[in-house]
Structure formats: C-alpha cells, structure tokens
Amino acid sequence: VAFVTRGDLNGAAAGTHCYFRIAVISHRLKAMPFSIRGFDLRSEVALPMNEPLEVLMKGGETRTFQLPTPAVGSGTTDVVLSLEVCAGKVVLNSGSVGNAGVAVRPGKFSGVHGGVEPTLVQLRDNQKLEVQGFGGNAVSFLLQADVPTAHRWLEPKPNRTIWIENAEASGGGAVTLAWSPALLFGAGQPTAGRKDAVEYEVFWMREYFVQSSADQPRGNASSACGLYKEYRDRKATRIHTKNQRRVEVRELEPDVMYLFNVVARSVRTGESTAYEAARVFVKRRAIVGGGVPKISLFTDRLLPMFTLCVLLGLIWWKFVLPMMRTSRRSWDLEMSSRGGSARSWGGGGSGGGGASS
C-alpha cells in the first residue's frame, strides 16, 4: 500500500480524501475474497471480529482497542485473542468496560510482554485492550479477536523445532533443514487436524546484518509477520518449498552466523505460523549449529607446528646430512692428495741442492 495524494488542492473536497495505490500479491491456488480496512490514528479503535488488525506506531505510544458488545441472547460470551509482534517490543493489558468506556477492572492480560498465542478468554472481562510500545524503535503488531466457533489455527506437530541435518558432513556454504508438518485445526477441520493444502517458506538472514533503527526496526524472526517484514526490507532471503519439508540452502558465506526459520501457510484459509528460529554458524569446511566454533590450542596451533618440525628433521637426517657427509669425505680425499705432492716436490728440491754442493 502506497500513499498517493490527499484530495484535490483546489476542489471542494480539498483535504477530505486520501488516495492510495494498492497492489495484491498472492500465492493462493484459488480465488478468495478479502477486505481492506482503514482507520484513523486515534486513541481508541474498534477491533473487528474474525479479522486481523495490523498496527504500526512509534515506540512509547499507547493504543487502545475495544471489542464489540455482544448482542443480548447471542450466546457470545467468550473470545479468542491473539497478539503477533512483527517488530519492536510491546506490553498488552486488558480489562472490562464500564459505563464511561474505561476499563474498570483488569482482565486476563496484565503487563504481558511480547506476543500472545491464541487464548480463550471471557469477552466482558477483556473487552478493552491496551497495547503499549516501549523503546526508541517503531512498533508493529497484529491483533486479532475470533469467535471460538470460527477460530482456525496452524500448529506444527509434534513440535516447532527446525533440524539441521548432516551438519558435520555438509560442505562449507550449504546447510540442510528439515521440520515437522503443520496441521490446520479449528472450525470445519478434523479433530486430528488437516495437513493438506499447507505450503512452506524458508527464510534466512545474517544475524549481525539486521540492525534496528528508529525508522526501520528489526523484525521479529519468531513470527510470520516479522519474517515477511525482513523480506520486504531486503534483509532476508526467501524460498518457496511448496509442500516439501526438507531443503538444502546453498551459497552461504563462510564465517557468518545465519538465522533460519520456516513459515507454514494454509492456501485454503490463509492462516500462517512460524517455527522456532535456528542459528547456524557457517564454517569454511563444515556447518556447526548453535554457536561459534571453538579453537583448540593443541590441535589448531601446537600440533601443526610439531608435525612440521618433525618433517623438517626427517628431511635433514635422511637427505641433507648424508649429502654433507659425502661432500666432506670427498674434500678430505682431495686435500690429502694435494698435500702429498707438495711434500714430494719439496723433498726433490732439497736433494738437488745437496748434489750441487
């Protein structure tokens, strides 16, 4: 969504309308209706039911949201609340609403830091929600309230762990990832969950490359919306694996700590969920998961030097020393031969002198 202009500068509607250019990119297999909802940046916003609300605000600001009052006889007494943090740090509070529209007593959530998984709560005791951002960075999050009978969610089974396969045997610059299937639960789904029509996306980024700033905070690598934000900001790389749950990522730079995560998305309903992020340090000849490789003083420093000294000693004893002995023996023989001739010449001269006398 991109802001284009604000009303006609000279018309009667000057400043009363805003115009936006909207592009929709989808990987769904079937057509699906959707709605785009705009709201003013005021202190209190009505939170729609069964529809996620994306909010972007500055750090230090507070936004309040109010759920609709259930109609008499509707039977709606509970609601499923969830908060997915895309970037920044937030605190969630909830409470009931009095006659003046203010929270009169705390509800289920009081000073909850970070995101909140879908939680079933009483509607009247949690009708008013307050989300406060803190820190100097901008904050973005997804807030959603669902009717329990219409709530659906994706959940990896048996767990959200990403496995690093063949870490020690992999060559430098490549790593193999594998993960559990994600099942769709909730309204209209089997009790054991449905695993068809679920596709996966793999994200990875350099951990030190992603820096936070007031204008462009670091995305939450443990949430789906945070990973999509990192991809939009061109800080993360993404590949689609369709329904495959094992992939080899290649062309990674050596001596770099990478952060990997997977997002599962239902192409039928649009629900998504992220797995647990995995950190991998890429070595030049191997992949080691979970941290920086340790350096051994003996194996990495002393042993190579000792081996080199032994090899040089063997070369000296096997080749250089015999050559030196042979050369010295030849030199002694040559000097001995020259010394005997000189004595013969000297002796012949003395005898000749005596004869002259």
Short mmCIF file of C-alpha atoms in Angstrom, two decimals:
data_model
loop_
_atom_site.label_atom_id
_atom_site.label_comp_id
_atom_site.label_asym_id
_atom_site.label_seq_id
_atom_site.Cartn_x
_atom_site.Cartn_y
_atom_site.Cartn_z
CA VAL A 1 0.00 0.00 0.00
CA ALA A 2 1.46 3.35 -1.07
CA PHE A 3 0.05 6.80 -0.26
CA VAL A 4 -0.50 8.81 -3.47
CA THR A 5 -2.11 12.16 -2.65
CA ARG A 6 -4.59 13.91 -0.40
CA GLY A 7 -7.74 15.28 -2.08
CA ASP A 8 -7.97 17.99 -4.72
CA LEU A 9 -5.89 21.00 -3.85
CA ASN A 10 -8.46 23.48 -5.23
CA GLY A 11 -11.70 21.48 -5.09
CA ALA A 12 -14.43 21.39 -2.54
CA ALA A 13 -13.12 18.13 -1.18
CA ALA A 14 -9.64 19.51 -0.57
CA GLY A 15 -8.03 17.65 2.30
CA THR A 16 -11.04 15.42 2.96
CA HIS A 17 -9.99 12.36 0.98
CA CYS A 18 -6.79 10.35 0.75
CA TYR A 19 -5.85 8.25 -2.26
CA PHE A 20 -3.75 5.10 -2.10
CA ARG A 21 -2.28 2.74 -4.66
CA ILE A 22 -2.74 -0.87 -3.58
CA ALA A 23 -1.06 -3.98 -5.01
CA VAL A 24 -2.02 -7.52 -4.05
CA ILE A 25 0.49 -10.38 -4.43
CA SER A 26 -0.84 -13.83 -3.62
CA HIS A 27 0.36 -17.42 -3.86
CA ARG A 28 -3.06 -18.94 -3.26
CA LEU A 29 -4.33 -21.62 -5.61
CA LYS A 30 -7.94 -20.41 -5.59
CA ALA A 31 -9.60 -17.01 -5.69
CA MET A 32 -10.51 -15.71 -2.24
CA PRO A 33 -12.33 -12.51 -1.24
CA PHE A 34 -10.58 -10.07 1.07
CA SER A 35 -11.26 -6.66 2.55
CA ILE A 36 -9.05 -3.63 3.16
CA ARG A 37 -9.97 -1.60 6.21
CA GLY A 38 -8.67 1.85 7.05
CA PHE A 39 -8.93 3.59 10.40
CA ASP A 40 -7.85 6.89 11.92
CA LEU A 41 -4.84 7.14 14.20
CA ARG A 42 -6.94 7.94 17.23
CA SER A 43 -6.61 6.74 20.78
CA GLU A 44 -9.35 4.11 20.60
CA VAL A 45 -10.19 1.82 17.67
CA ALA A 46 -13.00 -0.70 17.31
CA LEU A 47 -11.46 -4.13 16.88
CA PRO A 48 -13.39 -6.19 14.30
CA MET A 49 -14.15 -9.83 15.00
CA ASN A 50 -12.56 -12.65 12.96
CA GLU A 51 -10.24 -10.25 11.14
CA PRO A 52 -6.59 -9.43 11.96
CA LEU A 53 -5.77 -5.77 12.51
CA GLU A 54 -2.25 -4.61 11.65
CA VAL A 55 -0.99 -1.61 13.63
CA LEU A 56 2.17 0.47 13.22
CA MET A 57 3.06 3.05 15.87
CA LYS A 58 6.02 4.78 17.44
CA GLY A 59 7.83 3.41 20.44
CA GLY A 60 6.43 4.85 23.63
CA GLU A 61 2.91 5.29 22.23
CA THR A 62 -0.19 3.51 23.56
CA ARG A 63 -3.19 2.35 21.54
CA THR A 64 -6.49 1.14 22.94
CA PHE A 65 -8.94 -1.18 21.21
CA GLN A 66 -12.47 -2.15 22.13
CA LEU A 67 -14.30 -5.30 21.18
CA PRO A 68 -17.97 -5.04 20.19
CA THR A 69 -20.53 -5.60 22.92
CA PRO A 70 -22.29 -8.92 22.31
CA ALA A 71 -25.97 -8.68 21.50
CA VAL A 72 -28.43 -9.89 24.09
CA GLY A 73 -29.22 -13.55 23.51
CA SER A 74 -26.39 -14.04 21.00
CA GLY A 75 -24.66 -16.55 23.24
CA THR A 76 -21.27 -14.92 22.61
CA THR A 77 -19.57 -14.93 25.99
CA ASP A 78 -16.01 -15.93 25.06
CA VAL A 79 -13.48 -14.73 22.52
CA VAL A 80 -10.09 -15.98 21.27
CA LEU A 81 -7.48 -13.21 21.48
CA SER A 82 -4.01 -13.28 19.89
CA LEU A 83 -1.19 -10.75 19.52
CA GLU A 84 1.60 -11.32 16.98
CA VAL A 85 4.52 -8.93 17.28
CA CYS A 86 6.09 -8.06 13.94
CA ALA A 87 8.74 -5.59 15.17
CA GLY A 88 9.64 -3.80 18.39
CA LYS A 89 8.57 -4.50 21.97
CA VAL A 90 5.02 -4.26 23.32
CA VAL A 91 3.05 -4.76 26.52
CA LEU A 92 -0.59 -5.96 26.49
CA ASN A 93 -3.26 -5.12 29.07
CA SER A 94 -6.95 -5.97 29.04
CA GLY A 95 -9.97 -5.19 31.15
CA SER A 96 -13.74 -4.83 31.26
CA VAL A 97 -15.55 -1.69 30.11
CA GLY A 98 -17.64 0.48 32.41
CA ASN A 99 -20.37 2.97 31.61
CA ALA A 100 -17.86 5.68 30.66
CA GLY A 101 -15.99 3.33 28.31
CA VAL A 102 -12.97 2.92 30.56
CA ALA A 103 -11.57 -0.29 31.91
CA VAL A 104 -12.90 -0.79 35.41
CA ARG A 105 -11.02 -3.97 36.36
CA PRO A 106 -8.10 -5.91 34.87
CA GLY A 107 -8.77 -8.90 32.68
CA LYS A 108 -6.77 -11.93 31.59
CA PHE A 109 -3.76 -9.94 30.36
CA SER A 110 -1.95 -7.58 32.69
CA GLY A 111 1.51 -6.36 31.73
CA VAL A 112 2.12 -9.21 29.29
CA HIS A 113 5.37 -8.61 27.35
CA GLY A 114 5.72 -9.80 23.77
CA GLY A 115 3.28 -11.79 21.69
CA VAL A 116 0.30 -13.79 22.90
CA GLU A 117 -0.70 -17.15 21.46
CA PRO A 118 -4.44 -17.61 20.73
CA THR A 119 -6.09 -17.66 24.16
CA LEU A 120 -9.73 -18.26 25.05
CA VAL A 121 -10.98 -15.53 27.46
CA GLN A 122 -14.28 -14.08 28.63
CA LEU A 123 -15.42 -11.26 26.37
CA ARG A 124 -16.89 -8.94 29.00
CA ASP A 125 -13.79 -9.13 31.22
CA ASN A 126 -11.41 -8.43 28.30
CA GLN A 127 -13.48 -6.12 26.11
CA LYS A 128 -10.98 -3.27 26.30
CA LEU A 129 -7.39 -3.90 25.12
CA GLU A 130 -4.38 -1.65 25.56
CA VAL A 131 -1.12 -2.16 23.67
CA GLN A 132 1.87 -0.06 24.71
CA GLY A 133 5.11 0.12 22.76
CA PHE A 134 8.34 0.89 24.55
CA GLY A 135 11.85 1.65 23.44
CA GLY A 136 13.01 4.10 20.80
CA ASN A 137 12.11 1.95 17.80
CA ALA A 138 8.87 1.79 15.87
CA VAL A 139 6.44 -1.00 16.79
CA SER A 140 4.21 -3.11 14.55
CA PHE A 141 1.90 -5.96 15.51
CA LEU A 142 -1.17 -7.97 14.50
CA LEU A 143 -4.10 -8.02 16.92
CA GLN A 144 -6.97 -10.44 16.33
CA ALA A 145 -10.17 -11.47 18.13
CA ASP A 146 -12.09 -14.52 16.91
CA VAL A 147 -15.40 -16.07 17.81
CA PRO A 148 -14.48 -19.52 19.21
CA THR A 149 -16.73 -21.33 16.73
CA ALA A 150 -14.99 -19.62 13.78
CA HIS A 151 -11.41 -19.78 15.06
CA ARG A 152 -8.82 -21.68 12.99
CA TRP A 153 -5.09 -22.02 13.52
CA LEU A 154 -1.99 -23.80 12.21
CA GLU A 155 0.19 -25.79 14.58
CA PRO A 156 3.33 -27.82 13.76
CA LYS A 157 3.17 -31.37 15.05
CA PRO A 158 4.89 -32.79 17.02
CA ASN A 159 6.90 -29.57 17.61
CA ARG A 160 8.19 -26.34 16.07
CA THR A 161 11.84 -27.36 16.03
CA ILE A 162 13.91 -26.98 12.84
CA TRP A 163 16.50 -29.73 12.46
CA ILE A 164 19.93 -29.16 10.95
CA GLU A 165 20.69 -32.38 9.09
CA ASN A 166 24.21 -33.66 8.29
CA ALA A 167 25.73 -30.61 9.92
CA GLU A 168 29.21 -32.08 10.36
CA ALA A 169 29.28 -33.76 6.94
CA SER A 170 27.99 -30.80 4.92
CA GLY A 171 30.48 -28.85 2.90
CA GLY A 172 31.11 -25.18 3.58
CA GLY A 173 28.46 -22.85 2.18
CA ALA A 174 25.49 -25.27 2.40
CA VAL A 175 23.11 -26.43 5.12
CA THR A 176 20.14 -28.83 5.09
CA LEU A 177 16.96 -28.01 7.04
CA ALA A 178 14.00 -30.23 7.96
CA TRP A 179 10.86 -29.61 10.02
CA SER A 180 7.60 -31.18 11.22
CA PRO A 181 4.35 -30.82 9.25
CA ALA A 182 1.91 -28.05 10.17
CA LEU A 183 -1.72 -29.10 10.72
CA LEU A 184 -4.82 -26.94 10.39
CA PHE A 185 -7.13 -27.08 13.43
CA GLY A 186 -10.35 -25.37 14.42
CA ALA A 187 -13.62 -24.58 12.68
CA GLY A 188 -14.55 -27.05 9.95
CA GLN A 189 -11.39 -29.15 10.43
CA PRO A 190 -10.97 -32.72 11.71
CA THR A 191 -10.15 -33.17 15.38
CA ALA A 192 -6.71 -34.57 14.47
CA GLY A 193 -6.05 -31.63 12.15
CA ARG A 194 -5.67 -31.31 8.37
CA LYS A 195 -2.25 -31.29 6.73
CA ASP A 196 -3.16 -30.96 3.06
CA ALA A 197 -3.07 -27.58 1.27
CA VAL A 198 -0.27 -26.32 3.55
CA GLU A 199 2.80 -24.77 1.92
CA TYR A 200 6.10 -23.68 3.43
CA GLU A 201 8.53 -20.80 3.01
CA VAL A 202 12.11 -20.79 4.28
CA PHE A 203 13.72 -17.53 5.42
CA TRP A 204 17.34 -16.88 6.31
CA MET A 205 19.43 -13.80 7.06
CA ARG A 206 22.76 -12.79 8.52
CA GLU A 207 22.24 -12.27 12.22
CA TYR A 208 24.69 -9.37 12.55
CA PHE A 209 23.44 -7.73 9.33
CA VAL A 210 19.97 -7.00 10.73
CA GLN A 211 20.30 -3.81 12.75
CA SER A 212 17.45 -1.91 14.40
CA SER A 213 16.84 1.80 13.98
CA ALA A 214 14.05 4.18 14.93
CA ASP A 215 12.73 4.27 11.36
CA GLN A 216 13.33 0.65 10.41
CA PRO A 217 13.29 -1.69 13.43
CA ARG A 218 14.42 -5.27 13.27
CA GLY A 219 11.64 -7.72 12.50
CA ASN A 220 10.71 -10.47 14.91
CA ALA A 221 12.33 -13.61 13.49
CA SER A 222 9.98 -15.80 15.56
CA SER A 223 6.74 -14.54 13.98
CA ALA A 224 5.41 -14.88 10.44
CA CYS A 225 4.72 -11.14 10.00
CA GLY A 226 8.21 -10.31 11.33
CA LEU A 227 9.85 -12.61 8.79
CA TYR A 228 7.80 -11.11 5.96
CA LYS A 229 8.91 -7.66 7.14
CA GLU A 230 12.56 -8.68 6.98
CA TYR A 231 11.99 -9.98 3.46
CA ARG A 232 10.26 -6.75 2.36
CA ASP A 233 13.16 -4.74 3.83
CA ARG A 234 15.56 -6.92 1.80
CA LYS A 235 17.31 -8.16 4.91
CA ALA A 236 16.19 -11.78 4.49
CA THR A 237 16.17 -14.29 1.64
CA ARG A 238 13.08 -16.42 1.00
CA ILE A 239 12.39 -19.57 -1.00
CA HIS A 240 9.12 -21.47 -1.52
CA THR A 241 9.28 -25.21 -0.96
CA LYS A 242 5.56 -25.93 -1.68
CA ASN A 243 4.73 -28.97 0.48
CA GLN A 244 8.34 -30.16 0.83
CA ARG A 245 9.65 -30.21 4.41
CA ARG A 246 13.33 -30.70 3.67
CA VAL A 247 15.53 -28.30 1.75
CA GLU A 248 19.21 -27.63 1.19
CA VAL A 249 20.26 -23.98 1.30
CA ARG A 250 23.43 -23.31 -0.68
CA GLU A 251 25.81 -20.46 -1.49
CA LEU A 252 26.10 -19.32 2.12
CA GLU A 253 29.10 -17.19 3.03
CA PRO A 254 31.67 -18.79 5.37
CA ASP A 255 32.44 -17.49 8.85
CA VAL A 256 28.97 -15.95 9.18
CA MET A 257 26.22 -16.62 11.74
CA TYR A 258 22.89 -17.18 9.93
CA LEU A 259 19.37 -17.24 11.33
CA PHE A 260 16.88 -19.65 9.70
CA ASN A 261 13.13 -20.01 10.14
CA VAL A 262 10.14 -21.52 8.37
CA VAL A 263 6.62 -20.14 7.85
CA ALA A 264 3.73 -22.53 7.19
CA ARG A 265 0.70 -21.11 5.42
CA SER A 266 -2.67 -22.65 4.57
CA VAL A 267 -3.58 -21.94 0.96
CA ARG A 268 -7.23 -22.68 1.80
CA THR A 269 -7.84 -20.29 4.68
CA GLY A 270 -4.77 -18.02 4.86
CA GLU A 271 -3.67 -18.89 8.42
CA SER A 272 0.08 -18.85 8.96
CA THR A 273 2.53 -19.70 11.71
CA ALA A 274 6.28 -19.55 12.24
CA TYR A 275 8.57 -22.23 13.66
CA GLU A 276 11.36 -21.79 16.21
CA ALA A 277 14.28 -19.91 14.68
CA ALA A 278 17.56 -21.83 14.32
CA ARG A 279 21.01 -20.23 14.36
CA VAL A 280 23.80 -21.79 12.30
CA PHE A 281 27.43 -20.70 12.09
CA VAL A 282 28.80 -21.46 8.63
CA LYS A 283 32.43 -22.60 8.68
CA ARG A 284 34.66 -22.85 5.64
CA ARG A 285 34.56 -26.64 5.57
CA ALA A 286 31.66 -27.59 7.80
CA ILE A 287 28.39 -26.40 9.31
CA VAL A 288 28.04 -26.24 13.07
CA GLY A 289 24.64 -25.38 14.55
CA GLY A 290 24.09 -23.30 17.62
CA GLY A 291 27.23 -21.20 18.06
CA VAL A 292 30.72 -20.10 17.12
CA PRO A 293 33.27 -22.93 16.66
CA LYS A 294 35.78 -23.36 19.47
CA ILE A 295 39.53 -23.15 18.78
CA SER A 296 41.82 -25.75 20.37
CA LEU A 297 45.33 -24.53 21.17
CA PHE A 298 46.83 -28.01 20.87
CA THR A 299 45.10 -29.29 17.70
CA ASP A 300 44.98 -25.97 15.85
CA ARG A 301 48.34 -24.45 16.85
CA LEU A 302 50.83 -26.74 18.61
CA LEU A 303 50.19 -29.99 16.71
CA PRO A 304 50.74 -28.50 13.22
CA MET A 305 53.98 -26.83 14.38
CA PHE A 306 55.23 -30.08 15.96
CA THR A 307 54.40 -32.04 12.79
CA LEU A 308 56.26 -29.51 10.64
CA CYS A 309 59.33 -29.68 12.87
CA VAL A 310 59.36 -33.50 12.72
CA LEU A 311 59.11 -33.46 8.92
CA LEU A 312 61.96 -30.96 8.63
CA GLY A 313 64.07 -33.11 10.97
CA LEU A 314 63.42 -36.24 8.91
CA ILE A 315 64.33 -34.44 5.70
CA TRP A 316 67.56 -33.17 7.31
CA TRP A 317 68.51 -36.60 8.66
CA LYS A 318 67.53 -38.57 5.51
CA PHE A 319 68.79 -36.35 2.71
CA VAL A 320 70.73 -33.28 3.78
CA LEU A 321 73.04 -34.91 6.37
CA PRO A 322 74.19 -37.82 4.07
CA MET A 323 74.94 -35.31 1.29
CA MET A 324 77.04 -33.21 3.67
CA ARG A 325 78.97 -36.30 4.84
CA THR A 326 79.67 -37.35 1.25
CA SER A 327 80.87 -33.89 0.31
CA ARG A 328 83.16 -33.68 3.35
CA ARG A 329 84.70 -37.09 2.59
CA SER A 330 85.46 -36.07 -1.00
CA TRP A 331 87.00 -32.82 0.19
CA ASP A 332 89.31 -34.64 2.66
CA LEU A 333 90.50 -37.05 -0.02
CA GLU A 334 91.23 -34.21 -2.42
CA MET A 335 93.16 -32.24 0.19
CA SER A 336 95.16 -35.32 1.17
CA SER A 337 96.19 -35.92 -2.43
CA ARG A 338 97.34 -32.35 -2.89
CA GLY A 339 99.31 -32.37 0.38
CA GLY A 340 101.41 -35.49 -0.66
CA SER A 341 102.54 -33.99 -4.00
CA ALA A 342 103.78 -30.86 -2.27
CA ARG A 343 105.99 -32.87 0.09
CA SER A 344 107.42 -34.81 -2.85
CA TRP A 345 108.30 -31.64 -4.64
CA GLY A 346 109.88 -30.17 -1.54
CA GLY A 347 111.92 -33.31 -0.89
CA GLY A 348 113.21 -33.45 -4.51
CA GLY A 349 114.40 -29.83 -4.28
CA SER A 350 116.42 -30.44 -1.11
CA GLY A 351 118.16 -33.40 -2.64
CA GLY A 352 119.06 -31.47 -5.75
CA GLY A 353 120.58 -28.72 -3.63
CA GLY A 354 122.80 -31.18 -1.81
CA ALA A 355 124.10 -32.60 -5.07
CA SER A 356 125.15 -29.17 -6.26
CA SER A 357 127.22 -28.61 -3.25
#
